[in-house]
Amino acid sequence: KQEVTQIPAALSVPEGENLVLNCSFTDSAIYNLQWFRQDPGKGLTSLLLIQSSQREQTSGRLNASLDKSSGRSTLYIAASQPGDSATYLCAVLLMDSNYQLIWGAGTKLIIKP
Amino acid sequence: DGGITQSPKYLFRKEGQNVTLSCEQNLNHDAMYWYRQDPGQGLRLIYYSQIVNDFQKGDIAEGYSVSREKKESFPLTVTSAQKNPTAFYLCASNLGGYGYTFGSGTRLTVV
């Protein structure tokens, strides 16, 4: 059974630092991997989607990488800002899964001014 | 603008009461999903529907029911059989595995 793990569960860093969030999964037979952001009490916003054939995707200060063979993805945030404070979730879409996502529990990120 | 509308934002349920959470989308997406989110846990799938008049149980369907009479609408009923319904409920839709869109959520509390 596919399991998705995000470490650490929480992270607090000063403003301006570059940081990396980690996501690992146990089954490499994935269709894609997605990173989402969730603000407190809100829904989820899609940040980046990496297809299984891709190695990375970039959007502004965000860069997500995917290494299927090792079952890992990282979300790199450059020059962090207080507005980046949120919970970041990763999810994998399994092949032949009726497009169901398997979710990690998230990393709660706090950027201190 | 296209998106998903969930209502109400907050909902309070008395013991033994059924309540219905609304989810409407204008994205023309075929697939719609209901997730439950509890603190410190990943999202768990309750029900999903890939086409009108058809839906499948997710991992935690017990105590919940859904309908899909229209492409745009996928309401979730939390029945009295759900013994621990206090949670944050999220509705989502997508088009063939791409571009998941989420609603803003409904927070359900038992009083």
Short mmCIF file of C-alpha atoms in Angstrom, two decimals:
data_model
loop_
_atom_site.label_atom_id
_atom_site.label_comp_id
_atom_site.label_asym_id
_atom_site.label_seq_id
_atom_site.Cartn_x
_atom_site.Cartn_y
_atom_site.Cartn_z
CA LYS A 1 0.00 0.00 0.00
CA GLN A 2 1.34 3.41 -0.98
CA GLU A 3 2.38 5.59 1.96
CA VAL A 4 3.43 9.20 1.75
CA THR A 5 5.56 10.75 4.50
CA GLN A 6 6.52 14.35 5.03
CA ILE A 7 9.37 15.31 7.31
CA PRO A 8 9.61 17.48 9.29
CA ALA A 9 6.06 17.94 10.56
CA ALA A 10 6.88 21.55 11.42
CA LEU A 11 9.64 23.97 10.52
CA SER A 12 10.39 27.52 11.68
CA VAL A 13 13.06 29.62 9.94
CA PRO A 14 14.01 33.31 9.74
CA GLU A 15 12.87 35.35 6.79
CA GLY A 16 15.19 35.28 3.80
CA GLU A 17 16.48 31.74 4.22
CA ASN A 18 16.30 29.13 1.51
CA LEU A 19 14.62 25.95 2.70
CA VAL A 20 13.74 22.44 1.61
CA LEU A 21 10.64 20.42 2.43
CA ASN A 22 10.75 16.67 1.97
CA CYS A 23 8.22 14.14 0.76
CA SER A 24 8.83 10.40 0.45
CA PHE A 25 6.64 7.66 -0.98
CA THR A 26 6.90 3.89 -0.86
CA ASP A 27 5.69 2.83 -4.32
CA SER A 28 7.42 4.26 -7.37
CA ALA A 29 4.50 3.41 -9.71
CA ILE A 30 3.11 6.91 -9.64
CA TYR A 31 1.44 8.95 -12.36
CA ASN A 32 2.45 12.29 -10.90
CA LEU A 33 3.31 14.07 -7.66
CA GLN A 34 1.74 17.33 -6.59
CA TRP A 35 2.58 19.94 -3.99
CA PHE A 36 -0.17 22.00 -2.38
CA ARG A 37 -0.30 24.87 0.06
CA GLN A 38 -2.94 25.24 2.76
CA ASP A 39 -3.47 28.37 4.82
CA PRO A 40 -5.12 27.95 8.26
CA GLY A 41 -8.81 27.12 7.94
CA LYS A 42 -8.68 27.31 4.15
CA GLY A 43 -8.78 24.99 1.20
CA LEU A 44 -5.76 23.81 -0.75
CA THR A 45 -3.97 25.66 -3.52
CA SER A 46 -2.03 23.69 -6.10
CA LEU A 47 1.61 24.82 -6.33
CA LEU A 48 3.44 22.42 -8.62
CA LEU A 49 2.71 19.18 -10.43
CA ILE A 50 5.52 16.88 -11.59
CA GLN A 51 4.76 14.13 -14.06
CA SER A 52 6.43 10.77 -13.43
CA SER A 53 8.64 11.33 -16.49
CA GLN A 54 9.87 14.71 -15.26
CA ARG A 55 12.65 15.54 -12.82
CA GLU A 56 11.58 18.98 -11.67
CA GLN A 57 9.17 21.86 -12.02
CA THR A 58 9.65 25.52 -11.18
CA SER A 59 7.27 28.35 -10.41
CA GLY A 60 8.72 31.63 -9.23
CA ARG A 61 10.65 31.01 -6.00
CA LEU A 62 9.47 27.41 -5.81
CA ASN A 63 11.23 24.42 -7.29
CA ALA A 64 10.03 20.86 -6.88
CA SER A 65 12.12 17.82 -7.77
CA LEU A 66 11.17 14.19 -8.20
CA ASP A 67 13.34 11.09 -7.88
CA LYS A 68 11.07 8.13 -8.51
CA SER A 69 13.76 5.51 -8.00
CA SER A 70 14.41 6.66 -4.44
CA GLY A 71 10.79 7.56 -3.74
CA ARG A 72 11.54 11.19 -2.93
CA SER A 73 10.42 14.68 -3.79
CA THR A 74 11.65 17.98 -2.43
CA LEU A 75 10.09 21.41 -2.50
CA TYR A 76 12.71 24.15 -2.47
CA ILE A 77 11.62 27.64 -1.42
CA ALA A 78 14.10 30.41 -2.18
CA ALA A 79 14.38 33.63 -0.19
CA SER A 80 11.52 32.76 2.17
CA GLN A 81 9.01 35.43 3.17
CA PRO A 82 6.50 35.63 6.04
CA GLY A 83 3.74 35.18 3.46
CA ASP A 84 5.10 31.70 2.75
CA SER A 85 3.93 30.60 6.20
CA ALA A 86 1.42 27.80 5.63
CA THR A 87 1.13 24.03 5.65
CA TYR A 88 2.61 22.35 2.60
CA LEU A 89 1.21 19.00 1.50
CA CYS A 90 2.43 16.58 -1.08
CA ALA A 91 0.30 13.96 -2.77
CA VAL A 92 0.98 11.20 -5.28
CA LEU A 93 -1.38 10.02 -7.98
CA LEU A 94 -1.11 6.29 -8.40
CA MET A 95 -1.30 4.57 -11.74
CA ASP A 96 -4.62 2.80 -12.24
CA SER A 97 -6.08 4.49 -9.20
CA ASN A 98 -9.13 6.22 -10.69
CA TYR A 99 -7.20 9.46 -10.18
CA GLN A 100 -7.12 9.18 -6.41
CA LEU A 101 -4.43 11.07 -4.58
CA ILE A 102 -2.50 9.61 -1.63
CA TRP A 103 -1.59 12.35 0.81
CA GLY A 104 1.19 13.16 3.21
CA ALA A 105 0.27 14.74 6.55
CA GLY A 106 1.99 18.01 5.64
CA THR A 107 4.77 20.25 6.90
CA LYS A 108 3.72 23.35 8.82
CA LEU A 109 6.09 26.14 7.86
CA ILE A 110 6.54 29.34 9.86
CA ILE A 111 8.71 32.13 8.47
CA LYS A 112 9.76 34.54 11.20
CA PRO A 113 10.09 38.23 10.22
CA ASP B 1 -14.10 32.91 -12.46
CA GLY B 2 -14.21 29.12 -12.39
CA GLY B 3 -13.93 27.36 -9.10
CA ILE B 4 -15.51 25.27 -6.37
CA THR B 5 -17.94 26.68 -3.84
CA GLN B 6 -18.47 24.91 -0.54
CA SER B 7 -21.16 25.90 1.89
CA PRO B 8 -21.63 26.52 4.68
CA LYS B 9 -18.20 27.53 5.96
CA TYR B 10 -19.11 26.44 9.49
CA LEU B 11 -21.70 23.84 10.46
CA PHE B 12 -22.84 22.58 13.83
CA ARG B 13 -24.48 19.20 14.26
CA LYS B 14 -26.46 17.92 17.18
CA GLU B 15 -26.26 14.32 18.25
CA GLY B 16 -28.35 12.06 16.02
CA GLN B 17 -28.81 14.68 13.34
CA ASN B 18 -28.04 14.35 9.63
CA VAL B 19 -26.40 17.33 7.95
CA THR B 20 -25.59 18.04 4.31
CA LEU B 21 -22.52 19.86 3.02
CA SER B 22 -22.81 21.53 -0.35
CA CYS B 23 -20.19 21.46 -3.12
CA GLU B 24 -20.72 23.17 -6.49
CA GLN B 25 -18.21 23.57 -9.33
CA ASN B 26 -18.33 25.51 -12.60
CA LEU B 27 -15.12 24.10 -14.03
CA ASN B 28 -16.81 21.46 -16.17
CA HIS B 29 -14.74 18.81 -14.39
CA ASP B 30 -16.00 15.26 -14.58
CA ALA B 31 -14.48 14.01 -11.32
CA MET B 32 -15.37 15.26 -7.86
CA TYR B 33 -14.11 14.20 -4.45
CA TRP B 34 -14.85 14.60 -0.76
CA TYR B 35 -12.00 14.53 1.73
CA ARG B 36 -11.91 14.68 5.50
CA GLN B 37 -9.02 16.42 7.24
CA ASP B 38 -8.16 15.90 10.90
CA PRO B 39 -5.29 17.65 12.73
CA GLY B 40 -1.91 16.04 12.07
CA GLN B 41 -3.25 13.64 9.45
CA GLY B 42 -3.24 13.57 5.71
CA LEU B 43 -6.45 14.04 3.79
CA ARG B 44 -8.63 10.93 3.74
CA LEU B 45 -10.96 10.18 0.87
CA ILE B 46 -14.63 9.74 1.75
CA TYR B 47 -16.34 9.40 -1.64
CA TYR B 48 -15.56 10.23 -5.23
CA SER B 49 -17.49 10.45 -8.46
CA GLN B 50 -16.14 10.32 -11.98
CA ILE B 51 -19.42 10.78 -13.80
CA VAL B 52 -22.98 11.87 -13.16
CA ASN B 53 -25.14 9.30 -11.38
CA ASP B 54 -22.13 7.24 -10.35
CA PHE B 55 -19.91 7.38 -7.27
CA GLN B 56 -17.55 5.12 -5.32
CA LYS B 57 -16.63 4.76 -1.68
CA GLY B 58 -13.27 5.98 -0.53
CA ASP B 59 -11.29 4.85 2.48
CA ILE B 60 -13.67 6.17 5.16
CA ALA B 61 -17.17 6.11 3.64
CA GLU B 62 -18.97 4.67 6.67
CA GLY B 63 -21.47 7.14 8.10
CA TYR B 64 -21.48 9.31 4.97
CA SER B 65 -23.59 9.41 1.82
CA VAL B 66 -23.39 11.34 -1.46
CA SER B 67 -25.32 11.94 -4.66
CA ARG B 68 -24.28 13.11 -8.12
CA GLU B 69 -27.41 14.11 -9.98
CA LYS B 70 -25.72 16.97 -11.81
CA LYS B 71 -22.18 17.39 -13.10
CA GLU B 72 -21.81 20.61 -11.14
CA SER B 73 -22.97 19.34 -7.76
CA PHE B 74 -21.70 16.70 -5.32
CA PRO B 75 -23.35 17.10 -1.89
CA LEU B 76 -22.14 15.13 1.13
CA THR B 77 -24.49 14.03 3.91
CA VAL B 78 -23.00 13.25 7.29
CA THR B 79 -25.43 10.82 8.89
CA SER B 80 -26.04 10.02 12.53
CA ALA B 81 -24.11 6.79 11.95
CA GLN B 82 -20.88 8.80 11.76
CA LYS B 83 -19.84 8.78 15.41
CA ASN B 84 -16.95 11.22 15.18
CA PRO B 85 -17.88 13.77 12.50
CA THR B 86 -16.01 16.78 13.89
CA ALA B 87 -13.47 17.62 11.16
CA PHE B 88 -12.67 19.88 8.25
CA TYR B 89 -14.28 18.70 5.01
CA LEU B 90 -12.83 19.53 1.62
CA CYS B 91 -14.41 19.09 -1.79
CA ALA B 92 -12.23 18.85 -4.90
CA SER B 93 -12.55 18.30 -8.62
CA ASN B 94 -10.21 17.49 -11.45
CA LEU B 95 -10.00 16.74 -15.12
CA GLY B 96 -8.27 13.46 -15.86
CA GLY B 97 -5.78 13.59 -13.00
CA TYR B 98 -4.56 17.10 -13.76
CA GLY B 99 -5.34 20.41 -12.17
CA TYR B 100 -6.95 19.51 -8.89
CA THR B 101 -9.06 22.38 -7.59
CA PHE B 102 -10.24 22.56 -4.00
CA GLY B 103 -13.04 24.40 -2.32
CA SER B 104 -12.45 26.50 0.79
CA GLY B 105 -13.79 23.82 3.11
CA THR B 106 -16.54 23.31 5.68
CA ARG B 107 -15.71 22.96 9.35
CA LEU B 108 -18.21 20.64 11.03
CA THR B 109 -18.53 20.55 14.81
CA VAL B 110 -20.72 18.33 16.97
CA VAL B 111 -22.47 20.21 19.76
#
